[in-house]
Each structure stands twice: as C-alpha cells, then as structure tokens.
Amino acid sequence: MHNATLDVEAAESLQLIKTSAADFAEKNIRPYLMDWDETQTFPRELFRAMGEQGFMGILVPTEYGGSGLGYQEYITVIDEIAQVCGSVGLSLAAHNSLGTNHILMFGTEEQKRKYLPKLASGEHLAFWGLTEANTGSDAMRMQCTAVKDGDYYVINGTKNWITHGRSGDVGVVLVRTGELLDSHGISAFIIERGFEGFAGGKKENKLGMRASETAELIFDNCRVHKSQLLGKEGEGFIQAMKILDGGRISIAALSLGIAHGAYKAALKYAQERQQFGQSISKFQAISFKLADMATKIEASELLTRQSGALKDAGQKVTKISAMAKYFASETCVEVATDGIQIFGGYGYTKDFPAEKFFRDSKLCTIGEGTSEIQKLVIARELLK
C-alpha cells in the first residue's frame, strides 16, 4: 500500500512540474523563439528566470541551493521546454547535466559550496569542454594541455563546439596532463570566465539550435591554481565518461521533447487541414504516419524514463542510456521529417513550426556522442 501511495504522490508532483515547465515555456519562450532563431540570439536572461523556477539546478541537492530532484523530474522539464524550443532545451540540458553535474559529482565539499549555488540559481551559466577541432568521438587524442608549474597548471589549446563557450560563467574543461592516448593522462579543471589567458572564440553559425550558443574556448598560457582540479590529476577522462552516461539521458529527453513538439503540431494540423472535402487526418497515408510517430515517441519515452530510474537508483546506465539516446534521437529526426511532410508546402515555410523542429532535431543524433558511437557503446556492453 505504501508504495502505491508514494507512486500517486510522485505522479502528482511530476504533473505539477510538467505544468509549471509547460506554462513557463508558453509565456517566456514561445513568443520569441523564431526571433531568437533567425537572429541567433542567445537569451541569457531567460536562464536567470529558469533559475528562479528551479530549472537550473534540478539534480543539485537543496543544501547547495538546488531543487534536489531526480531524473524523472529532470526528463520532464527538458521534454516540456524542448517541445517549445529545442535551443533552449539544449542549453538547459547542457547546463544541468554537463558543467553543473561534473562539479556536483566530482567536486570537493569546498568546490561544491563555492560553485553550485550560483549555477543552480541561474546567476551563473555552465559550460563543459571536451571536444576539439580534431577530436570529437576520439577524445583521447586531445591537444589541449596543462603543464604543472609549482602550485599552478598552465593551460594551452582550444576547445570547439562548446555550448555557452562565450556566455558561460563557470565550466569544467578536460585537458591533457599526460601522454597522448593515455586514459589516465587527462584531467578536469573548473574554469571561471575571468581567468587570465582564457577567452571565448568563434561562435558557430548552425543549421538548427541557433539560439543555443556554440563557441570555442581559447587558452593562451592560462594559469589555473591546483585547487581548481576536479578529483585527482589523471582522473578527468574517467570522470567525463561517467558524465556522458548521464548526459545521454539529457539528449534523449531533449530528443523526446522535440519529437513531442513536432508530433503535436502535425496532429493538430492534420485535423484542421481539409483536402478532397475532408480533414487530411482521415486519409490512411496521414493517419498511419501519425500512428508510427506516436508509437516511436512512446517507446523513446519509456527507454528514457527507464534510464532515469536506473540512474536515480544508482545503477549502471551505460547501455540503457546509450539505447535511449540512440533511439530517441533517431526517432526525433524521423518524426520531425514526417511532420514537414504532413504540413506539405506550409511545412517548408517559417510561418509554421515544422521546419524549426526539423532543423533542431538533427543535432540530437550528433551531439554528446553520435548515433554510430552509441551503437559502439551498446555493442560493447552486449558483448562483454
């Protein structure tokens, strides 16, 4: 009986969070999303407002100023925000699951007390730097290095494709402190925007997710005190792989949200649009498309929530989160593509939402590990 009561309470609290995220997105995002997309404006102030709602520190315990919630709540918030705008969903996911989460998972008590409250409130925005121009999937060949000099490390090199590379206030950067290809030769540092020798670089002009800032991080003899090291020297790569396990749940939730948004728009349009004297939803060609979309979205959500449940229970999520990320992101692209087809000519114009879901969807099969890398991860887990 006790469990049933808990389930009802959990479902009610999840419904409240769902409603508050949906209402927030309708009021604060929907009126501006095309403007932000067209002009590539990153709406920094919006993230302070999301901090006030508790969306910027969803997984951060209350003792560090966070919301102290779990992955089900997190998935729900990302889903609802991304249904309205993928860019905002992406930035929110990157802030929570990468930069902020890395400090939460591997920081000392002192580091957590110093950085988490401002990240959770939205006063500070997080970034996370792993990727470089020549090392995407192949992160072990990174060229960005940190050389020890007394109590300091001197960092040199460039990171690419970094969410909030220019606007982020605090972040975690992975740099090489040892030999090339040594999994214990990479270390993680907490970097602050004001550090001398550290700057944001070129901002990417992207196909989709245009209101989410993606830019370079440039280190030119940036001296960082050893107190900024996360964990021990040489533990960075191992930490990063654990962060990406959870990050995959984020991108699965983001994919789920974009797919939900594209599907709802197509469903509504199909019921309103008349051809040959009836709504196009009456035609089997359209209704079967909607059936496929709905089924794959449902499966994506179950995989994503299963990953979240295992993560909350402290279980290993490598395989299931890779499955969720792979399936949900591919579904997201399919659903957004079919969405345009259902809208017909209107789907190709910027007056209707279908084309933006389509452009935003594609990043989901690329970012935080391509679909091909997910298959590699899944296959490795199966063949262990």
mmCIF file of C-alpha atoms in Angstrom:
data_model
loop_
_atom_site.group_PDB
_atom_site.id
_atom_site.type_symbol
_atom_site.label_atom_id
_atom_site.label_comp_id
_atom_site.label_asym_id
_atom_site.label_seq_id
_atom_site.Cartn_x
_atom_site.Cartn_y
_atom_site.Cartn_z
ATOM 1 C CA MET A 1 0.000 0.000 0.000
ATOM 2 C CA HIS A 2 2.811 2.327 0.991
ATOM 3 C CA ASN A 3 4.377 2.043 -2.472
ATOM 4 C CA ALA A 4 1.099 2.803 -4.217
ATOM 5 C CA THR A 5 0.704 5.955 -2.107
ATOM 6 C CA LEU A 6 4.251 7.000 -2.972
ATOM 7 C CA ASP A 7 3.567 6.404 -6.655
ATOM 8 C CA VAL A 8 0.465 8.605 -6.541
ATOM 9 C CA GLU A 9 2.411 11.352 -4.739
ATOM 10 C CA ALA A 10 5.287 11.063 -7.212
ATOM 11 C CA ALA A 11 2.884 11.211 -10.168
ATOM 12 C CA GLU A 12 1.160 14.291 -8.712
ATOM 13 C CA SER A 13 4.448 16.107 -8.079
ATOM 14 C CA LEU A 14 5.638 15.198 -11.586
ATOM 15 C CA GLN A 15 2.384 16.596 -13.004
ATOM 16 C CA LEU A 16 2.956 19.867 -11.116
ATOM 17 C CA ILE A 17 6.482 20.145 -12.514
ATOM 18 C CA LYS A 18 5.218 19.312 -16.014
ATOM 19 C CA THR A 19 2.568 22.050 -15.789
ATOM 20 C CA SER A 20 4.972 24.653 -14.426
ATOM 21 C CA ALA A 21 7.566 23.925 -17.155
ATOM 22 C CA ALA A 22 4.902 23.975 -19.897
ATOM 23 C CA ASP A 23 3.406 27.248 -18.607
ATOM 24 C CA PHE A 24 6.846 28.830 -18.335
ATOM 25 C CA ALA A 25 7.696 27.853 -21.927
ATOM 26 C CA GLU A 26 4.380 29.175 -23.299
ATOM 27 C CA LYS A 27 4.797 32.521 -21.595
ATOM 28 C CA ASN A 28 8.556 33.147 -21.782
ATOM 29 C CA ILE A 29 9.760 31.225 -24.844
ATOM 30 C CA ARG A 30 7.050 30.744 -27.460
ATOM 31 C CA PRO A 31 6.544 34.456 -28.305
ATOM 32 C CA TYR A 32 10.259 34.940 -29.060
ATOM 33 C CA LEU A 33 11.568 31.647 -30.394
ATOM 34 C CA MET A 34 11.567 32.469 -34.115
ATOM 35 C CA ASP A 35 13.169 35.836 -33.481
ATOM 36 C CA TRP A 36 15.957 34.233 -31.416
ATOM 37 C CA ASP A 37 16.406 31.546 -34.083
ATOM 38 C CA GLU A 38 16.600 33.948 -37.028
ATOM 39 C CA THR A 39 18.997 36.355 -35.310
ATOM 40 C CA GLN A 40 20.961 33.643 -33.465
ATOM 41 C CA THR A 41 20.277 35.423 -30.186
ATOM 42 C CA PHE A 42 21.212 33.505 -27.064
ATOM 43 C CA PRO A 43 18.619 34.627 -24.473
ATOM 44 C CA ARG A 44 20.866 34.776 -21.395
ATOM 45 C CA GLU A 45 18.248 36.492 -19.187
ATOM 46 C CA LEU A 46 15.831 33.620 -19.759
ATOM 47 C CA PHE A 47 18.210 31.316 -17.884
ATOM 48 C CA ARG A 48 18.123 33.557 -14.821
ATOM 49 C CA ALA A 49 14.323 33.280 -14.953
ATOM 50 C CA MET A 50 14.623 29.497 -15.281
ATOM 51 C CA GLY A 51 16.888 29.565 -12.221
ATOM 52 C CA GLU A 52 14.076 31.208 -10.263
ATOM 53 C CA GLN A 53 11.825 28.329 -11.340
ATOM 54 C CA GLY A 54 14.375 25.809 -10.049
ATOM 55 C CA PHE A 55 15.192 24.511 -13.552
ATOM 56 C CA MET A 56 18.924 25.354 -13.443
ATOM 57 C CA GLY A 57 19.828 23.038 -10.565
ATOM 58 C CA ILE A 58 17.257 20.281 -10.920
ATOM 59 C CA LEU A 59 19.589 17.490 -9.743
ATOM 60 C CA VAL A 60 21.568 19.651 -7.297
ATOM 61 C CA PRO A 61 20.751 18.896 -3.611
ATOM 62 C CA THR A 62 18.916 21.628 -1.690
ATOM 63 C CA GLU A 63 21.926 22.125 0.627
ATOM 64 C CA TYR A 64 23.760 23.634 -2.376
ATOM 65 C CA GLY A 65 20.778 25.747 -3.423
ATOM 66 C CA GLY A 66 19.405 23.259 -5.941
ATOM 67 C CA SER A 67 15.962 21.710 -6.402
ATOM 68 C CA GLY A 68 17.084 18.334 -5.052
ATOM 69 C CA LEU A 69 15.006 16.406 -7.579
ATOM 70 C CA GLY A 70 15.702 13.253 -9.563
ATOM 71 C CA TYR A 71 15.969 12.228 -13.192
ATOM 72 C CA GLN A 72 12.197 11.769 -13.752
ATOM 73 C CA GLU A 73 11.631 15.434 -12.918
ATOM 74 C CA TYR A 74 14.656 16.398 -14.986
ATOM 75 C CA ILE A 75 13.436 14.456 -18.049
ATOM 76 C CA THR A 76 10.005 16.089 -17.668
ATOM 77 C CA VAL A 77 11.396 19.646 -17.577
ATOM 78 C CA ILE A 78 13.697 19.131 -20.588
ATOM 79 C CA ASP A 79 10.855 17.463 -22.533
ATOM 80 C CA GLU A 80 8.405 20.324 -21.875
ATOM 81 C CA ILE A 81 10.891 23.112 -22.673
ATOM 82 C CA ALA A 82 12.139 21.377 -25.854
ATOM 83 C CA GLN A 83 8.553 20.882 -27.088
ATOM 84 C CA VAL A 84 8.507 24.663 -27.480
ATOM 85 C CA CYS A 85 12.153 25.362 -28.386
ATOM 86 C CA GLY A 86 14.953 22.861 -28.946
ATOM 87 C CA SER A 87 17.650 25.527 -28.496
ATOM 88 C CA VAL A 88 16.521 26.445 -25.009
ATOM 89 C CA GLY A 89 16.098 22.751 -24.180
ATOM 90 C CA LEU A 90 19.638 22.045 -25.356
ATOM 91 C CA SER A 91 21.190 24.880 -23.355
ATOM 92 C CA LEU A 92 19.229 23.909 -20.250
ATOM 93 C CA ALA A 93 20.312 20.265 -20.641
ATOM 94 C CA ALA A 94 23.980 21.168 -21.176
ATOM 95 C CA HIS A 95 23.993 23.485 -18.154
ATOM 96 C CA ASN A 96 22.432 20.889 -15.848
ATOM 97 C CA SER A 97 23.944 17.610 -16.962
ATOM 98 C CA LEU A 98 27.441 18.589 -18.065
ATOM 99 C CA GLY A 99 29.091 21.555 -16.334
ATOM 100 C CA THR A 100 26.983 21.686 -13.175
ATOM 101 C CA ASN A 101 26.756 17.918 -12.823
ATOM 102 C CA HIS A 102 30.521 17.419 -13.182
ATOM 103 C CA ILE A 103 31.161 19.732 -10.200
ATOM 104 C CA LEU A 104 28.339 18.028 -8.269
ATOM 105 C CA MET A 105 29.650 14.520 -8.941
ATOM 106 C CA PHE A 106 33.383 15.045 -8.556
ATOM 107 C CA GLY A 107 33.919 18.326 -6.706
ATOM 108 C CA THR A 108 35.212 18.623 -3.147
ATOM 109 C CA GLU A 109 32.849 19.959 -0.483
ATOM 110 C CA GLU A 110 34.591 23.333 -0.844
ATOM 111 C CA GLN A 111 34.240 23.382 -4.648
ATOM 112 C CA LYS A 112 30.557 22.417 -4.447
ATOM 113 C CA ARG A 113 29.798 25.137 -1.890
ATOM 114 C CA LYS A 114 31.671 27.702 -3.960
ATOM 115 C CA TYR A 115 30.135 26.999 -7.372
ATOM 116 C CA LEU A 116 26.843 25.088 -7.170
ATOM 117 C CA PRO A 117 24.566 27.710 -5.518
ATOM 118 C CA LYS A 118 25.175 30.295 -8.269
ATOM 119 C CA LEU A 119 24.839 27.683 -11.019
ATOM 120 C CA ALA A 120 21.600 26.370 -9.512
ATOM 121 C CA SER A 121 20.121 29.873 -9.211
ATOM 122 C CA GLY A 122 20.909 30.723 -12.839
ATOM 123 C CA GLU A 123 23.143 33.622 -11.767
ATOM 124 C CA HIS A 124 25.961 31.623 -13.364
ATOM 125 C CA LEU A 125 25.716 29.631 -16.589
ATOM 126 C CA ALA A 126 27.764 26.446 -17.048
ATOM 127 C CA PHE A 127 29.896 25.197 -19.935
ATOM 128 C CA TRP A 128 31.744 21.892 -20.384
ATOM 129 C CA GLY A 129 34.758 21.459 -22.622
ATOM 130 C CA LEU A 130 35.775 18.093 -24.028
ATOM 131 C CA THR A 131 35.612 18.371 -27.832
ATOM 132 C CA GLU A 132 38.341 19.880 -30.014
ATOM 133 C CA ALA A 133 38.532 20.599 -33.747
ATOM 134 C CA ASN A 134 40.270 17.285 -34.439
ATOM 135 C CA THR A 135 38.988 15.200 -31.543
ATOM 136 C CA GLY A 136 35.261 14.633 -31.393
ATOM 137 C CA SER A 137 34.444 10.972 -30.885
ATOM 138 C CA ASP A 138 38.182 10.331 -30.487
ATOM 139 C CA ALA A 139 38.654 12.364 -27.298
ATOM 140 C CA MET A 140 41.853 10.578 -26.224
ATOM 141 C CA ARG A 141 43.883 12.452 -28.859
ATOM 142 C CA MET A 142 43.170 15.878 -27.404
ATOM 143 C CA GLN A 143 45.831 18.544 -27.981
ATOM 144 C CA CYS A 144 44.769 20.967 -25.257
ATOM 145 C CA THR A 145 47.366 20.587 -22.488
ATOM 146 C CA ALA A 146 48.017 21.605 -18.883
ATOM 147 C CA VAL A 147 51.621 21.726 -17.662
ATOM 148 C CA LYS A 148 52.327 21.846 -13.927
ATOM 149 C CA ASP A 149 54.241 24.878 -12.670
ATOM 150 C CA GLY A 150 54.516 24.919 -8.872
ATOM 151 C CA ASP A 151 51.014 25.323 -7.407
ATOM 152 C CA TYR A 152 49.609 26.168 -10.829
ATOM 153 C CA TYR A 153 48.845 24.485 -14.132
ATOM 154 C CA VAL A 154 49.407 26.363 -17.388
ATOM 155 C CA ILE A 155 46.713 25.532 -19.960
ATOM 156 C CA ASN A 156 47.174 25.977 -23.714
ATOM 157 C CA GLY A 157 44.920 24.973 -26.597
ATOM 158 C CA THR A 158 41.410 25.337 -27.994
ATOM 159 C CA LYS A 159 38.100 23.583 -27.411
ATOM 160 C CA ASN A 160 35.387 23.598 -30.099
ATOM 161 C CA TRP A 161 31.601 23.149 -30.269
ATOM 162 C CA ILE A 162 31.212 24.202 -26.656
ATOM 163 C CA THR A 163 27.700 25.139 -25.523
ATOM 164 C CA HIS A 164 27.983 28.565 -23.821
ATOM 165 C CA GLY A 165 31.621 28.908 -24.926
ATOM 166 C CA ARG A 166 31.286 32.702 -24.828
ATOM 167 C CA SER A 167 28.495 33.324 -22.336
ATOM 168 C CA GLY A 168 29.157 30.638 -19.729
ATOM 169 C CA ASP A 169 30.456 31.935 -16.376
ATOM 170 C CA VAL A 170 31.882 28.739 -14.907
ATOM 171 C CA GLY A 171 32.717 25.451 -16.510
ATOM 172 C CA VAL A 172 34.688 22.247 -16.492
ATOM 173 C CA VAL A 173 37.397 21.708 -19.074
ATOM 174 C CA LEU A 174 39.193 18.443 -19.850
ATOM 175 C CA VAL A 175 42.841 18.828 -20.802
ATOM 176 C CA ARG A 176 45.807 16.543 -21.288
ATOM 177 C CA THR A 177 48.205 16.338 -18.332
ATOM 178 C CA GLY A 178 49.916 13.125 -19.509
ATOM 179 C CA GLU A 179 50.728 11.174 -22.639
ATOM 180 C CA LEU A 180 48.608 11.016 -25.800
ATOM 181 C CA LEU A 181 46.106 8.100 -25.776
ATOM 182 C CA ASP A 182 46.591 7.520 -22.027
ATOM 183 C CA SER A 183 43.158 7.331 -20.372
ATOM 184 C CA HIS A 184 44.878 8.452 -17.148
ATOM 185 C CA GLY A 185 46.596 11.343 -18.936
ATOM 186 C CA ILE A 186 43.588 13.690 -18.889
ATOM 187 C CA SER A 187 42.498 15.959 -16.027
ATOM 188 C CA ALA A 188 39.424 18.096 -15.316
ATOM 189 C CA PHE A 189 39.631 21.720 -14.137
ATOM 190 C CA ILE A 190 36.987 24.197 -13.023
ATOM 191 C CA ILE A 191 37.467 27.338 -15.126
ATOM 192 C CA GLU A 192 35.989 30.755 -14.410
ATOM 193 C CA ARG A 193 35.237 33.327 -17.115
ATOM 194 C CA GLY A 194 37.584 35.951 -15.668
ATOM 195 C CA PHE A 195 40.723 33.788 -15.662
ATOM 196 C CA GLU A 196 43.632 35.478 -17.407
ATOM 197 C CA GLY A 197 44.582 33.779 -20.672
ATOM 198 C CA PHE A 198 41.081 32.315 -21.132
ATOM 199 C CA ALA A 199 38.634 33.643 -23.751
ATOM 200 C CA GLY A 200 35.637 32.632 -25.820
ATOM 201 C CA GLY A 201 36.323 32.311 -29.553
ATOM 202 C CA LYS A 202 34.397 31.886 -32.786
ATOM 203 C CA LYS A 203 30.662 31.323 -32.482
ATOM 204 C CA GLU A 204 29.307 28.664 -34.867
ATOM 205 C CA ASN A 205 26.605 29.564 -37.407
ATOM 206 C CA LYS A 206 24.432 26.470 -37.194
ATOM 207 C CA LEU A 207 21.678 24.741 -39.192
ATOM 208 C CA GLY A 208 19.445 24.446 -36.141
ATOM 209 C CA MET A 209 19.634 25.046 -32.383
ATOM 210 C CA ARG A 210 20.525 28.583 -33.431
ATOM 211 C CA ALA A 211 19.517 30.267 -30.175
ATOM 212 C CA SER A 212 21.825 27.954 -28.205
ATOM 213 C CA GLU A 213 25.324 29.414 -28.231
ATOM 214 C CA THR A 214 28.062 27.101 -29.523
ATOM 215 C CA ALA A 215 31.583 28.557 -29.497
ATOM 216 C CA GLU A 216 35.287 27.967 -28.993
ATOM 217 C CA LEU A 217 37.189 28.137 -25.703
ATOM 218 C CA ILE A 218 40.708 29.501 -26.158
ATOM 219 C CA PHE A 219 43.505 29.001 -23.616
ATOM 220 C CA ASP A 220 46.679 31.013 -24.034
ATOM 221 C CA ASN A 221 49.036 30.372 -21.104
ATOM 222 C CA CYS A 222 46.044 30.340 -18.758
ATOM 223 C CA ARG A 223 47.384 29.827 -15.213
ATOM 224 C CA VAL A 224 45.000 27.792 -13.093
ATOM 225 C CA HIS A 225 45.584 27.077 -9.393
ATOM 226 C CA LYS A 226 45.737 23.401 -8.394
ATOM 227 C CA SER A 227 42.660 23.995 -6.185
ATOM 228 C CA GLN A 228 40.643 24.115 -9.448
ATOM 229 C CA LEU A 229 41.465 20.475 -10.229
ATOM 230 C CA LEU A 230 38.419 18.160 -10.013
ATOM 231 C CA GLY A 231 39.395 14.937 -8.269
ATOM 232 C CA LYS A 232 42.996 13.917 -8.837
ATOM 233 C CA GLU A 233 45.285 14.591 -11.764
ATOM 234 C CA GLY A 234 44.666 11.981 -14.456
ATOM 235 C CA GLU A 235 41.068 11.184 -13.466
ATOM 236 C CA GLY A 236 39.423 13.524 -15.984
ATOM 237 C CA PHE A 237 38.714 11.075 -18.774
ATOM 238 C CA ILE A 238 37.133 8.515 -16.443
ATOM 239 C CA GLN A 239 35.006 11.304 -14.927
ATOM 240 C CA ALA A 240 33.978 12.553 -18.375
ATOM 241 C CA MET A 241 32.733 9.108 -19.421
ATOM 242 C CA LYS A 242 30.534 8.959 -16.300
ATOM 243 C CA ILE A 243 29.218 12.469 -17.003
ATOM 244 C CA LEU A 244 28.353 11.439 -20.576
ATOM 245 C CA ASP A 245 26.404 8.404 -19.306
ATOM 246 C CA GLY A 246 24.007 10.848 -17.629
ATOM 247 C CA GLY A 247 24.342 13.334 -20.475
ATOM 248 C CA ARG A 248 22.886 10.754 -22.837
ATOM 249 C CA ILE A 249 19.702 10.764 -20.750
ATOM 250 C CA SER A 250 19.623 14.548 -21.263
ATOM 251 C CA ILE A 251 19.879 14.299 -25.036
ATOM 252 C CA ALA A 252 17.295 11.503 -25.048
ATOM 253 C CA ALA A 253 14.946 13.825 -23.104
ATOM 254 C CA LEU A 254 15.758 16.684 -25.484
ATOM 255 C CA SER A 255 15.009 14.417 -28.475
ATOM 256 C CA LEU A 256 11.782 13.330 -26.813
ATOM 257 C CA GLY A 257 10.707 16.960 -26.363
ATOM 258 C CA ILE A 258 11.440 17.971 -29.960
ATOM 259 C CA ALA A 259 9.637 14.840 -31.219
ATOM 260 C CA HIS A 260 6.642 15.582 -28.955
ATOM 261 C CA GLY A 261 6.513 19.152 -30.250
ATOM 262 C CA ALA A 262 6.760 18.134 -33.916
ATOM 263 C CA TYR A 263 4.150 15.406 -33.456
ATOM 264 C CA LYS A 264 1.625 17.634 -31.641
ATOM 265 C CA ALA A 265 1.945 20.316 -34.325
ATOM 266 C CA ALA A 266 1.446 17.721 -37.111
ATOM 267 C CA LEU A 267 -1.519 16.091 -35.343
ATOM 268 C CA LYS A 268 -3.276 19.431 -34.887
ATOM 269 C CA TYR A 269 -2.601 20.486 -38.478
ATOM 270 C CA ALA A 270 -3.762 17.132 -39.900
ATOM 271 C CA GLN A 271 -7.097 17.539 -38.113
ATOM 272 C CA GLU A 272 -7.584 21.118 -39.363
ATOM 273 C CA ARG A 273 -6.331 20.879 -42.947
ATOM 274 C CA GLN A 274 -9.035 19.998 -45.497
ATOM 275 C CA GLN A 275 -8.400 18.292 -48.834
ATOM 276 C CA PHE A 276 -10.914 16.461 -51.075
ATOM 277 C CA GLY A 277 -13.721 17.536 -48.765
ATOM 278 C CA GLN A 278 -12.358 16.108 -45.519
ATOM 279 C CA SER A 279 -9.596 16.610 -42.975
ATOM 280 C CA ILE A 280 -6.333 15.034 -44.137
ATOM 281 C CA SER A 281 -6.157 13.030 -40.877
ATOM 282 C CA LYS A 282 -8.960 10.867 -42.375
ATOM 283 C CA PHE A 283 -6.578 9.610 -45.078
ATOM 284 C CA GLN A 284 -4.746 6.426 -44.224
ATOM 285 C CA ALA A 285 -1.453 7.772 -45.596
ATOM 286 C CA ILE A 286 -1.524 10.528 -42.956
ATOM 287 C CA SER A 287 -3.119 8.609 -40.094
ATOM 288 C CA PHE A 288 -0.552 5.791 -40.402
ATOM 289 C CA LYS A 289 2.268 8.337 -40.267
ATOM 290 C CA LEU A 290 0.766 9.725 -37.051
ATOM 291 C CA ALA A 291 0.450 6.184 -35.645
ATOM 292 C CA ASP A 292 4.138 5.497 -36.337
ATOM 293 C CA MET A 293 5.179 8.821 -34.827
ATOM 294 C CA ALA A 294 3.165 8.268 -31.649
ATOM 295 C CA THR A 295 4.416 4.687 -31.208
ATOM 296 C CA LYS A 296 8.092 5.583 -31.573
ATOM 297 C CA ILE A 297 7.725 8.559 -29.245
ATOM 298 C CA GLU A 298 6.113 6.308 -26.624
ATOM 299 C CA ALA A 299 8.991 3.811 -26.929
ATOM 300 C CA SER A 300 11.539 6.652 -26.712
ATOM 301 C CA GLU A 301 9.931 7.949 -23.546
ATOM 302 C CA LEU A 302 9.916 4.523 -21.894
ATOM 303 C CA LEU A 303 13.613 3.980 -22.693
ATOM 304 C CA THR A 304 14.472 7.474 -21.450
ATOM 305 C CA ARG A 305 12.499 7.107 -18.210
ATOM 306 C CA GLN A 306 13.940 3.626 -17.650
ATOM 307 C CA SER A 307 17.440 5.167 -17.891
ATOM 308 C CA GLY A 308 16.413 7.848 -15.428
ATOM 309 C CA ALA A 309 15.003 5.292 -12.979
ATOM 310 C CA LEU A 310 18.237 3.276 -13.061
ATOM 311 C CA LYS A 311 20.310 6.449 -12.662
ATOM 312 C CA ASP A 312 18.221 7.529 -9.649
ATOM 313 C CA ALA A 313 18.684 4.039 -8.156
ATOM 314 C CA GLY A 314 22.450 4.358 -8.546
ATOM 315 C CA GLN A 315 22.632 1.523 -11.097
ATOM 316 C CA LYS A 316 24.883 1.350 -14.142
ATOM 317 C CA VAL A 317 23.201 3.113 -17.079
ATOM 318 C CA THR A 318 25.819 2.900 -19.834
ATOM 319 C CA LYS A 319 23.911 0.511 -22.105
ATOM 320 C CA ILE A 320 20.360 1.692 -21.472
ATOM 321 C CA SER A 321 21.217 5.407 -21.691
ATOM 322 C CA ALA A 322 23.060 4.806 -24.985
ATOM 323 C CA MET A 323 19.978 2.916 -26.257
ATOM 324 C CA ALA A 324 17.691 5.741 -25.113
ATOM 325 C CA LYS A 325 19.877 8.427 -26.705
ATOM 326 C CA TYR A 326 20.261 6.480 -29.961
ATOM 327 C CA PHE A 327 16.599 5.518 -30.324
ATOM 328 C CA ALA A 328 15.091 8.814 -29.154
ATOM 329 C CA SER A 329 17.374 10.950 -31.341
ATOM 330 C CA GLU A 330 16.766 8.905 -34.492
ATOM 331 C CA THR A 331 13.027 8.933 -33.711
ATOM 332 C CA CYS A 332 13.186 12.703 -33.250
ATOM 333 C CA VAL A 333 14.632 13.172 -36.758
ATOM 334 C CA GLU A 334 12.051 10.782 -38.302
ATOM 335 C CA VAL A 335 9.126 12.454 -36.541
ATOM 336 C CA ALA A 336 10.308 15.965 -37.491
ATOM 337 C CA THR A 337 10.791 14.841 -41.111
ATOM 338 C CA ASP A 338 7.317 13.285 -41.292
ATOM 339 C CA GLY A 339 5.976 16.419 -39.628
ATOM 340 C CA ILE A 340 7.116 18.535 -42.574
ATOM 341 C CA GLN A 341 5.523 16.043 -44.993
ATOM 342 C CA ILE A 342 2.181 16.266 -43.195
ATOM 343 C CA PHE A 343 2.296 20.078 -43.339
ATOM 344 C CA GLY A 344 3.096 19.878 -47.063
ATOM 345 C CA GLY A 345 4.164 23.191 -48.608
ATOM 346 C CA TYR A 346 3.477 25.037 -45.362
ATOM 347 C CA GLY A 347 5.949 22.741 -43.604
ATOM 348 C CA TYR A 348 8.677 24.245 -45.724
ATOM 349 C CA THR A 349 7.956 27.808 -44.614
ATOM 350 C CA LYS A 350 8.972 29.649 -41.469
ATOM 351 C CA ASP A 351 5.361 30.640 -40.745
ATOM 352 C CA PHE A 352 4.729 27.145 -39.354
ATOM 353 C CA PRO A 353 6.667 25.293 -36.633
ATOM 354 C CA ALA A 354 7.527 22.150 -38.618
ATOM 355 C CA GLU A 355 10.715 23.433 -40.277
ATOM 356 C CA LYS A 356 12.301 24.509 -36.986
ATOM 357 C CA PHE A 357 11.677 21.143 -35.317
ATOM 358 C CA PHE A 358 13.263 19.570 -38.412
ATOM 359 C CA ARG A 359 16.395 21.747 -38.215
ATOM 360 C CA ASP A 360 16.758 21.389 -34.448
ATOM 361 C CA SER A 361 16.224 17.614 -34.496
ATOM 362 C CA LYS A 362 19.390 16.738 -36.377
ATOM 363 C CA LEU A 363 21.767 17.822 -33.634
ATOM 364 C CA CYS A 364 20.339 15.104 -31.376
ATOM 365 C CA THR A 365 21.889 12.323 -33.492
ATOM 366 C CA ILE A 366 25.288 14.091 -33.389
ATOM 367 C CA GLY A 367 25.841 15.869 -30.059
ATOM 368 C CA GLU A 368 27.170 14.097 -26.954
ATOM 369 C CA GLY A 369 28.113 11.012 -28.962
ATOM 370 C CA THR A 370 26.868 10.319 -32.495
ATOM 371 C CA SER A 371 24.378 7.540 -33.224
ATOM 372 C CA GLU A 372 27.318 5.487 -34.504
ATOM 373 C CA ILE A 373 29.186 5.910 -31.211
ATOM 374 C CA GLN A 374 26.020 4.921 -29.295
ATOM 375 C CA LYS A 375 25.853 1.693 -31.328
ATOM 376 C CA LEU A 376 29.502 1.075 -30.474
ATOM 377 C CA VAL A 377 28.784 1.581 -26.765
ATOM 378 C CA ILE A 378 25.692 -0.672 -26.896
ATOM 379 C CA ALA A 379 27.542 -3.425 -28.813
ATOM 380 C CA ARG A 380 30.471 -3.329 -26.351
ATOM 381 C CA GLU A 381 28.093 -3.685 -23.411
ATOM 382 C CA LEU A 382 26.266 -6.587 -25.077
ATOM 383 C CA LEU A 383 29.479 -8.422 -25.920
ATOM 384 C CA LYS A 384 31.167 -8.040 -22.524
#
